């Protein structure tokens, strides 16, 4: 309801400006007459355009939907172990600021424009998940829609939906095993500013990865290029480093990442050391926006798979 105030205010302002133009038209002074009318028309067009963009943005903000999922995860020891490995190396990049997966980080502060506040929720039982079913969590991970039908904006920009069905279930099992910790995060966690809503309406912000109901499978877990490609697919590397991993492009929402063909000149142990210390073989410190800490928590076998994939990239 309150979201409609902003476009309504823009319409009211446009009306007031139009009235000002009419008063200027009645003036006998030609400078006041034509200057006032011109300024009033220009300002009215701007105000109406803003209102239209805000309205379109609000429509897009509430347009995302995904079917519910009927699911009950067993929560085996193997699932919990696998889920922890994925959460430590992927989910923790946003959801762990102090304690494990207690959330609280505002991802919006990492974006150059003030488009909104995006608070990573607390994923322990101290947060909202106890009232979510396993199917609700699966839908949130796969399609970025919460149990109330709200669009999880930042979640939809990630590649979490490319986690295999079995790995997604493993993450759910791990989340269910966690003890309550930290504090509750705000609801809803994602709040776009008027600028963000207008940019969304203008098509300047993405509407998220497409909703999918298809089954997702992973190749056999092994230190191979094939499995490395799967790990890269959900790790969001392409959001910063480009779709071919040859470097980001100006204008992208995510930070600009370098060409990952550079890894071809590193030994495997140098790659591992880079991911676990944040310093590459040339002594260059990786930026804070590079999630090397969670990636560095991968087991050696998984890092070997990523290394194999990166060192066999097609020549740029």
mmCIF file of C-alpha atoms in Angstrom:
data_model
loop_
_atom_site.group_PDB
_atom_site.id
_atom_site.type_symbol
_atom_site.label_atom_id
_atom_site.label_comp_id
_atom_site.label_asym_id
_atom_site.label_seq_id
_atom_site.Cartn_x
_atom_site.Cartn_y
_atom_site.Cartn_z
ATOM 1 C CA UNK A 1 0.000 0.000 0.000
ATOM 2 C CA UNK A 2 2.706 2.478 1.015
ATOM 3 C CA UNK A 3 4.619 1.647 -2.191
ATOM 4 C CA UNK A 4 1.874 3.375 -4.207
ATOM 5 C CA UNK A 5 2.543 6.692 -2.464
ATOM 6 C CA UNK A 6 5.626 7.461 -4.550
ATOM 7 C CA UNK A 7 3.991 7.241 -8.029
ATOM 8 C CA UNK A 8 0.911 9.015 -6.645
ATOM 9 C CA UNK A 9 3.064 11.888 -5.375
ATOM 10 C CA UNK A 10 4.667 12.175 -8.808
ATOM 11 C CA UNK A 11 1.219 12.451 -10.422
ATOM 12 C CA UNK A 12 0.159 15.127 -7.930
ATOM 13 C CA UNK A 13 3.340 17.083 -8.624
ATOM 14 C CA UNK A 14 2.694 16.825 -12.360
ATOM 15 C CA UNK A 15 -0.808 18.209 -11.803
ATOM 16 C CA UNK A 16 0.489 21.124 -9.755
ATOM 17 C CA UNK A 17 3.077 21.894 -12.415
ATOM 18 C CA UNK A 18 0.396 21.824 -15.092
ATOM 19 C CA UNK A 19 -1.614 24.316 -13.038
ATOM 20 C CA UNK A 20 1.466 26.523 -12.789
ATOM 21 C CA UNK A 21 1.775 26.402 -16.567
ATOM 22 C CA UNK A 22 -1.826 27.539 -16.980
ATOM 23 C CA UNK A 23 -1.209 30.512 -14.696
ATOM 24 C CA UNK A 24 1.914 31.401 -16.670
ATOM 25 C CA UNK A 25 -0.089 31.290 -19.908
ATOM 26 C CA UNK A 26 -2.400 33.993 -18.550
ATOM 27 C CA UNK A 27 0.496 36.377 -17.964
ATOM 28 C CA UNK A 28 0.786 39.401 -20.241
ATOM 29 C CA UNK A 29 4.574 39.318 -19.993
ATOM 30 C CA UNK A 30 5.769 37.154 -22.932
ATOM 31 C CA UNK A 31 8.916 36.048 -21.111
ATOM 32 C CA UNK A 32 6.916 34.876 -18.097
ATOM 33 C CA UNK A 33 4.230 33.433 -20.348
ATOM 34 C CA UNK A 34 6.357 31.302 -22.645
ATOM 35 C CA UNK A 35 9.166 30.628 -20.184
ATOM 36 C CA UNK A 36 6.750 29.546 -17.468
ATOM 37 C CA UNK A 37 4.736 27.346 -19.820
ATOM 38 C CA UNK A 38 7.899 25.722 -21.199
ATOM 39 C CA UNK A 39 9.319 24.959 -17.780
ATOM 40 C CA UNK A 40 5.957 23.693 -16.506
ATOM 41 C CA UNK A 41 5.536 21.358 -19.492
ATOM 42 C CA UNK A 42 9.088 20.023 -19.152
ATOM 43 C CA UNK A 43 8.766 19.463 -15.407
ATOM 44 C CA UNK A 44 5.340 17.843 -15.847
ATOM 45 C CA UNK A 45 6.698 15.419 -18.441
ATOM 46 C CA UNK A 46 9.542 14.509 -16.090
ATOM 47 C CA UNK A 47 7.155 13.972 -13.166
ATOM 48 C CA UNK A 48 4.782 11.830 -15.236
ATOM 49 C CA UNK A 49 7.718 9.801 -16.598
ATOM 50 C CA UNK A 50 8.958 9.144 -13.060
ATOM 51 C CA UNK A 51 5.466 8.049 -12.028
ATOM 52 C CA UNK A 52 5.251 5.667 -14.989
ATOM 53 C CA UNK A 53 8.676 4.170 -14.207
ATOM 54 C CA UNK A 54 7.765 3.732 -10.533
ATOM 55 C CA UNK A 55 4.484 2.042 -11.467
ATOM 56 C CA UNK A 56 6.206 -0.296 -13.929
ATOM 57 C CA UNK A 57 8.887 -1.042 -11.352
ATOM 58 C CA UNK A 58 6.300 -1.936 -8.699
ATOM 59 C CA UNK A 59 4.565 -4.243 -11.161
ATOM 60 C CA UNK A 60 7.848 -6.031 -11.861
ATOM 61 C CA UNK A 61 8.666 -6.140 -8.150
ATOM 62 C CA UNK A 62 5.520 -8.153 -7.463
ATOM 63 C CA UNK A 63 5.407 -10.156 -10.695
ATOM 64 C CA UNK A 64 7.788 -13.014 -9.816
ATOM 65 C CA UNK A 65 6.131 -16.265 -8.807
ATOM 66 C CA UNK A 66 7.095 -19.922 -8.645
ATOM 67 C CA UNK A 67 5.081 -23.058 -7.876
ATOM 68 C CA UNK A 68 5.288 -24.565 -4.416
ATOM 69 C CA UNK A 69 7.384 -27.659 -3.789
ATOM 70 C CA UNK A 70 6.145 -30.674 -1.834
ATOM 71 C CA UNK A 71 9.287 -31.948 -0.161
ATOM 72 C CA UNK A 72 10.525 -33.525 3.062
ATOM 73 C CA UNK A 73 14.286 -33.863 3.431
ATOM 74 C CA UNK A 74 15.544 -36.906 5.326
ATOM 75 C CA UNK A 75 18.437 -35.087 6.952
ATOM 76 C CA UNK A 76 20.964 -37.939 6.841
ATOM 77 C CA UNK A 77 24.482 -37.481 8.201
ATOM 78 C CA UNK A 78 25.848 -37.526 4.647
ATOM 79 C CA UNK A 79 23.376 -34.845 3.540
ATOM 80 C CA UNK A 80 24.307 -32.645 6.499
ATOM 81 C CA UNK A 81 28.019 -33.059 5.778
ATOM 82 C CA UNK A 82 27.565 -32.202 2.109
ATOM 83 C CA UNK A 83 25.233 -29.313 2.949
ATOM 84 C CA UNK A 84 27.807 -27.836 5.319
ATOM 85 C CA UNK A 85 30.485 -27.990 2.625
ATOM 86 C CA UNK A 86 28.251 -26.097 0.194
ATOM 87 C CA UNK A 87 27.094 -23.584 2.792
ATOM 88 C CA UNK A 88 30.619 -22.865 3.991
ATOM 89 C CA UNK A 89 31.911 -22.302 0.455
ATOM 90 C CA UNK A 90 28.888 -20.551 -1.067
ATOM 91 C CA UNK A 91 26.029 -19.448 1.211
ATOM 92 C CA UNK A 92 28.425 -18.081 3.826
ATOM 93 C CA UNK A 93 29.661 -15.436 1.379
ATOM 94 C CA UNK A 94 26.531 -13.371 2.098
ATOM 95 C CA UNK A 95 24.895 -15.017 5.114
ATOM 96 C CA UNK A 96 27.907 -15.209 7.422
ATOM 97 C CA UNK A 97 29.134 -11.882 8.736
ATOM 98 C CA UNK A 98 30.087 -12.894 12.284
ATOM 99 C CA UNK A 99 28.676 -16.275 13.322
ATOM 100 C CA UNK A 100 27.827 -19.115 10.929
ATOM 101 C CA UNK A 101 24.862 -18.183 8.674
ATOM 102 C CA UNK A 102 23.441 -15.650 11.159
ATOM 103 C CA UNK A 103 23.068 -13.108 8.347
ATOM 104 C CA UNK A 104 22.948 -9.365 8.862
ATOM 105 C CA UNK A 105 25.126 -8.195 5.967
ATOM 106 C CA UNK A 106 23.565 -5.535 3.724
ATOM 107 C CA UNK A 107 24.518 -6.554 0.198
ATOM 108 C CA UNK A 108 23.160 -3.209 -1.037
ATOM 109 C CA UNK A 109 26.239 -1.486 0.398
ATOM 110 C CA UNK A 110 28.382 -3.402 -2.111
ATOM 111 C CA UNK A 111 26.447 -1.879 -5.037
ATOM 112 C CA UNK A 112 27.680 1.452 -6.394
ATOM 113 C CA UNK A 113 24.188 2.991 -6.686
ATOM 114 C CA UNK A 114 21.731 3.404 -3.764
ATOM 115 C CA UNK A 115 19.121 1.070 -5.234
ATOM 116 C CA UNK A 116 18.074 -0.536 -1.967
ATOM 117 C CA UNK A 117 18.823 -2.409 1.208
ATOM 118 C CA UNK A 118 19.274 -6.160 0.882
ATOM 119 C CA UNK A 119 19.851 -7.800 4.255
ATOM 120 C CA UNK A 120 21.093 -11.395 4.186
ATOM 121 C CA UNK A 121 18.669 -13.239 6.509
ATOM 122 C CA UNK A 122 19.615 -15.318 9.528
ATOM 123 C CA UNK A 123 19.449 -18.931 8.302
ATOM 124 C CA UNK A 124 19.674 -20.509 11.771
ATOM 125 C CA UNK A 125 16.510 -21.348 13.755
ATOM 126 C CA UNK A 126 16.744 -17.856 15.292
ATOM 127 C CA UNK A 127 15.572 -16.513 11.915
ATOM 128 C CA UNK A 128 12.457 -17.197 9.842
ATOM 129 C CA UNK A 129 13.245 -20.733 8.637
ATOM 130 C CA UNK A 130 11.455 -22.636 11.462
ATOM 131 C CA UNK A 131 8.127 -21.505 9.980
ATOM 132 C CA UNK A 132 9.228 -22.503 6.462
ATOM 133 C CA UNK A 133 8.700 -26.014 5.143
ATOM 134 C CA UNK A 134 11.500 -27.889 3.389
ATOM 135 C CA UNK A 135 9.650 -27.165 0.142
ATOM 136 C CA UNK A 136 9.607 -23.439 0.971
ATOM 137 C CA UNK A 137 13.375 -23.432 1.429
ATOM 138 C CA UNK A 138 13.860 -25.417 -1.781
ATOM 139 C CA UNK A 139 11.744 -22.887 -3.714
ATOM 140 C CA UNK A 140 13.659 -19.959 -2.194
ATOM 141 C CA UNK A 141 17.007 -21.471 -3.209
ATOM 142 C CA UNK A 142 15.884 -22.584 -6.666
ATOM 143 C CA UNK A 143 13.608 -19.694 -7.657
ATOM 144 C CA UNK A 144 14.080 -16.855 -5.121
ATOM 145 C CA UNK A 145 10.482 -16.669 -3.910
ATOM 146 C CA UNK A 146 9.656 -16.812 -0.191
ATOM 147 C CA UNK A 147 6.621 -18.518 1.433
ATOM 148 C CA UNK A 148 4.672 -15.238 1.267
ATOM 149 C CA UNK A 149 5.249 -15.005 -2.474
ATOM 150 C CA UNK A 150 7.774 -12.180 -2.202
ATOM 151 C CA UNK A 151 10.634 -11.861 -4.672
ATOM 152 C CA UNK A 152 14.014 -12.411 -2.996
ATOM 153 C CA UNK A 153 15.826 -9.904 -5.184
ATOM 154 C CA UNK A 154 19.506 -10.567 -4.503
ATOM 155 C CA UNK A 155 18.892 -14.302 -4.237
ATOM 156 C CA UNK A 156 17.467 -14.239 -7.769
ATOM 157 C CA UNK A 157 20.618 -12.540 -9.053
ATOM 158 C CA UNK A 158 22.790 -15.386 -7.770
ATOM 159 C CA UNK A 159 23.153 -18.787 -9.412
ATOM 160 C CA UNK A 160 21.916 -20.704 -6.368
ATOM 161 C CA UNK A 161 19.193 -22.145 -8.597
ATOM 162 C CA UNK A 162 21.877 -24.131 -10.437
ATOM 163 C CA UNK A 163 22.606 -26.240 -7.380
ATOM 164 C CA UNK A 164 21.521 -29.784 -8.151
ATOM 165 C CA UNK A 165 18.351 -31.103 -6.537
ATOM 166 C CA UNK A 166 20.404 -33.363 -4.282
ATOM 167 C CA UNK A 167 22.798 -30.576 -3.259
ATOM 168 C CA UNK A 168 19.853 -28.274 -2.544
ATOM 169 C CA UNK A 169 18.349 -30.928 -0.286
ATOM 170 C CA UNK A 170 21.731 -31.280 1.414
ATOM 171 C CA UNK A 171 21.797 -27.552 2.160
ATOM 172 C CA UNK A 172 18.302 -27.798 3.650
ATOM 173 C CA UNK A 173 19.405 -30.730 5.823
ATOM 174 C CA UNK A 174 22.365 -28.717 7.077
ATOM 175 C CA UNK A 175 20.249 -25.643 7.833
ATOM 176 C CA UNK A 176 17.841 -27.802 9.841
ATOM 177 C CA UNK A 177 20.774 -29.140 11.889
ATOM 178 C CA UNK A 178 22.052 -25.721 12.986
ATOM 179 C CA UNK A 179 21.526 -24.419 16.527
ATOM 180 C CA UNK A 180 19.778 -21.084 16.951
ATOM 181 C CA UNK A 181 22.254 -18.203 16.922
ATOM 182 C CA UNK A 182 22.341 -14.481 16.254
ATOM 183 C CA UNK A 183 19.374 -12.168 15.939
ATOM 184 C CA UNK A 184 16.313 -12.040 13.737
ATOM 185 C CA UNK A 185 16.710 -10.070 10.539
ATOM 186 C CA UNK A 186 14.156 -7.631 9.186
ATOM 187 C CA UNK A 187 11.223 -8.814 7.115
ATOM 188 C CA UNK A 188 11.121 -8.359 4.202
ATOM 189 C CA UNK A 189 14.912 -8.475 3.860
ATOM 190 C CA UNK A 190 14.954 -6.767 0.446
ATOM 191 C CA UNK A 191 13.767 -3.164 0.128
ATOM 192 C CA UNK A 192 14.252 -1.191 -3.078
ATOM 193 C CA UNK A 193 14.590 2.574 -2.915
ATOM 194 C CA UNK A 194 12.525 4.774 -5.280
ATOM 195 C CA UNK A 195 15.632 4.950 -7.481
ATOM 196 C CA UNK A 196 15.855 1.160 -7.504
ATOM 197 C CA UNK A 197 12.157 0.805 -8.338
ATOM 198 C CA UNK A 198 12.439 3.367 -11.155
ATOM 199 C CA UNK A 199 15.525 1.626 -12.563
ATOM 200 C CA UNK A 200 13.673 -1.685 -12.411
ATOM 201 C CA UNK A 201 10.769 -0.100 -14.277
ATOM 202 C CA UNK A 202 13.137 1.274 -16.915
ATOM 203 C CA UNK A 203 14.731 -2.134 -17.439
ATOM 204 C CA UNK A 204 18.043 -0.965 -15.965
ATOM 205 C CA UNK A 205 17.950 -3.631 -13.253
ATOM 206 C CA UNK A 206 17.572 -7.337 -14.042
ATOM 207 C CA UNK A 207 14.445 -9.170 -12.949
ATOM 208 C CA UNK A 208 16.464 -12.176 -11.809
ATOM 209 C CA UNK A 209 17.308 -15.554 -13.252
ATOM 210 C CA UNK A 210 14.359 -17.301 -14.955
ATOM 211 C CA UNK A 211 12.083 -19.414 -12.790
ATOM 212 C CA UNK A 212 12.672 -23.124 -13.389
ATOM 213 C CA UNK A 213 10.820 -26.294 -12.413
ATOM 214 C CA UNK A 214 13.208 -28.635 -14.236
ATOM 215 C CA UNK A 215 15.233 -31.232 -12.384
ATOM 216 C CA UNK A 216 18.881 -30.228 -11.918
ATOM 217 C CA UNK A 217 21.542 -32.931 -11.698
ATOM 218 C CA UNK A 218 25.290 -32.750 -11.082
ATOM 219 C CA UNK A 219 28.067 -34.826 -12.645
ATOM 220 C CA UNK A 220 29.866 -37.353 -10.405
ATOM 221 C CA UNK A 221 31.859 -35.605 -7.721
ATOM 222 C CA UNK A 222 35.510 -35.906 -8.718
ATOM 223 C CA UNK A 223 38.551 -33.640 -9.292
ATOM 224 C CA UNK A 224 37.605 -33.236 -12.956
ATOM 225 C CA UNK A 225 36.969 -30.328 -15.301
ATOM 226 C CA UNK A 226 33.379 -31.540 -15.727
ATOM 227 C CA UNK A 227 32.674 -31.340 -12.004
ATOM 228 C CA UNK A 228 34.568 -28.037 -11.817
ATOM 229 C CA UNK A 229 32.212 -26.604 -14.421
ATOM 230 C CA UNK A 230 29.281 -27.556 -12.187
ATOM 231 C CA UNK A 231 30.881 -25.889 -9.141
ATOM 232 C CA UNK A 232 31.573 -22.743 -11.175
ATOM 233 C CA UNK A 233 27.969 -22.729 -12.429
ATOM 234 C CA UNK A 234 26.493 -21.962 -9.003
ATOM 235 C CA UNK A 235 29.418 -20.088 -7.477
ATOM 236 C CA UNK A 236 28.501 -16.839 -9.271
ATOM 237 C CA UNK A 237 31.980 -16.497 -10.806
ATOM 238 C CA UNK A 238 30.429 -15.385 -14.102
ATOM 239 C CA UNK A 239 28.541 -12.536 -12.460
ATOM 240 C CA UNK A 240 31.857 -10.710 -11.911
ATOM 241 C CA UNK A 241 34.249 -12.377 -14.372
ATOM 242 C CA UNK A 242 31.914 -12.450 -17.394
ATOM 243 C CA UNK A 243 29.961 -15.242 -19.062
ATOM 244 C CA UNK A 244 33.163 -16.657 -20.623
ATOM 245 C CA UNK A 245 35.236 -15.901 -17.486
ATOM 246 C CA UNK A 246 37.410 -13.604 -19.606
ATOM 247 C CA UNK A 247 36.718 -10.575 -17.417
ATOM 248 C CA UNK A 248 33.783 -8.418 -16.420
ATOM 249 C CA UNK A 249 32.344 -5.692 -18.619
ATOM 250 C CA UNK A 250 31.648 -2.061 -17.639
ATOM 251 C CA UNK A 251 28.002 -1.530 -16.760
ATOM 252 C CA UNK A 252 27.429 -4.896 -15.085
ATOM 253 C CA UNK A 253 25.752 -4.843 -11.665
ATOM 254 C CA UNK A 254 28.413 -6.983 -10.005
ATOM 255 C CA UNK A 255 32.010 -5.801 -9.443
ATOM 256 C CA UNK A 256 34.384 -6.100 -12.406
ATOM 257 C CA UNK A 257 36.422 -9.286 -12.142
ATOM 258 C CA UNK A 258 39.628 -9.994 -14.121
ATOM 259 C CA UNK A 259 40.161 -12.577 -16.874
ATOM 260 C CA UNK A 260 40.452 -15.983 -15.180
ATOM 261 C CA UNK A 261 42.711 -17.296 -17.920
ATOM 262 C CA UNK A 262 45.414 -15.998 -15.585
ATOM 263 C CA UNK A 263 44.987 -19.218 -13.564
ATOM 264 C CA UNK A 264 46.548 -21.157 -16.448
ATOM 265 C CA UNK A 265 49.905 -19.787 -15.361
ATOM 266 C CA UNK A 266 49.531 -20.994 -11.763
ATOM 267 C CA UNK A 267 50.368 -24.339 -10.237
ATOM 268 C CA UNK A 268 47.557 -26.087 -8.393
ATOM 269 C CA UNK A 269 49.062 -25.396 -4.972
ATOM 270 C CA UNK A 270 49.424 -21.727 -5.919
ATOM 271 C CA UNK A 271 45.719 -21.633 -6.837
ATOM 272 C CA UNK A 272 44.805 -23.244 -3.501
ATOM 273 C CA UNK A 273 47.024 -20.796 -1.607
ATOM 274 C CA UNK A 274 45.417 -17.875 -3.434
ATOM 275 C CA UNK A 275 41.922 -19.007 -2.484
ATOM 276 C CA UNK A 276 42.901 -19.584 1.137
ATOM 277 C CA UNK A 277 45.072 -16.542 1.788
ATOM 278 C CA UNK A 278 43.662 -13.928 -0.569
ATOM 279 C CA UNK A 279 47.084 -13.302 -2.117
ATOM 280 C CA UNK A 280 47.948 -14.513 -5.623
ATOM 281 C CA UNK A 281 51.337 -15.968 -6.715
ATOM 282 C CA UNK A 282 52.493 -12.474 -7.739
ATOM 283 C CA UNK A 283 51.827 -11.080 -4.273
ATOM 284 C CA UNK A 284 48.688 -9.216 -5.355
ATOM 285 C CA UNK A 285 45.970 -9.095 -2.673
ATOM 286 C CA UNK A 286 42.491 -10.021 -3.885
ATOM 287 C CA UNK A 287 39.842 -7.354 -3.338
ATOM 288 C CA UNK A 288 37.366 -7.592 -0.470
ATOM 289 C CA UNK A 289 34.525 -8.049 -2.969
ATOM 290 C CA UNK A 290 36.077 -11.301 -4.153
ATOM 291 C CA UNK A 291 34.584 -14.097 -1.980
ATOM 292 C CA UNK A 292 37.884 -15.951 -1.683
ATOM 293 C CA UNK A 293 37.299 -16.827 1.980
ATOM 294 C CA UNK A 294 34.215 -19.013 1.402
ATOM 295 C CA UNK A 295 35.667 -20.441 -1.817
ATOM 296 C CA UNK A 296 38.850 -21.258 0.085
ATOM 297 C CA UNK A 297 36.811 -23.431 2.446
ATOM 298 C CA UNK A 298 36.215 -25.908 -0.366
ATOM 299 C CA UNK A 299 37.847 -29.270 0.071
ATOM 300 C CA UNK A 300 41.026 -29.859 -1.949
ATOM 301 C CA UNK A 301 39.184 -32.233 -4.279
ATOM 302 C CA UNK A 302 36.643 -29.543 -5.197
ATOM 303 C CA UNK A 303 39.314 -26.885 -5.619
ATOM 304 C CA UNK A 304 41.174 -29.298 -7.894
ATOM 305 C CA UNK A 305 38.012 -29.631 -10.002
ATOM 306 C CA UNK A 306 37.667 -25.832 -10.261
ATOM 307 C CA UNK A 307 41.367 -25.551 -11.146
ATOM 308 C CA UNK A 308 41.031 -28.205 -13.855
ATOM 309 C CA UNK A 309 38.098 -26.338 -15.380
ATOM 310 C CA UNK A 310 39.790 -22.927 -15.305
ATOM 311 C CA UNK A 311 43.044 -24.219 -16.768
ATOM 312 C CA UNK A 312 41.167 -25.776 -19.676
ATOM 313 C CA UNK A 313 39.175 -22.683 -20.633
ATOM 314 C CA UNK A 314 39.158 -21.913 -24.383
ATOM 315 C CA UNK A 315 41.770 -19.317 -25.338
ATOM 316 C CA UNK A 316 40.434 -15.780 -24.979
#
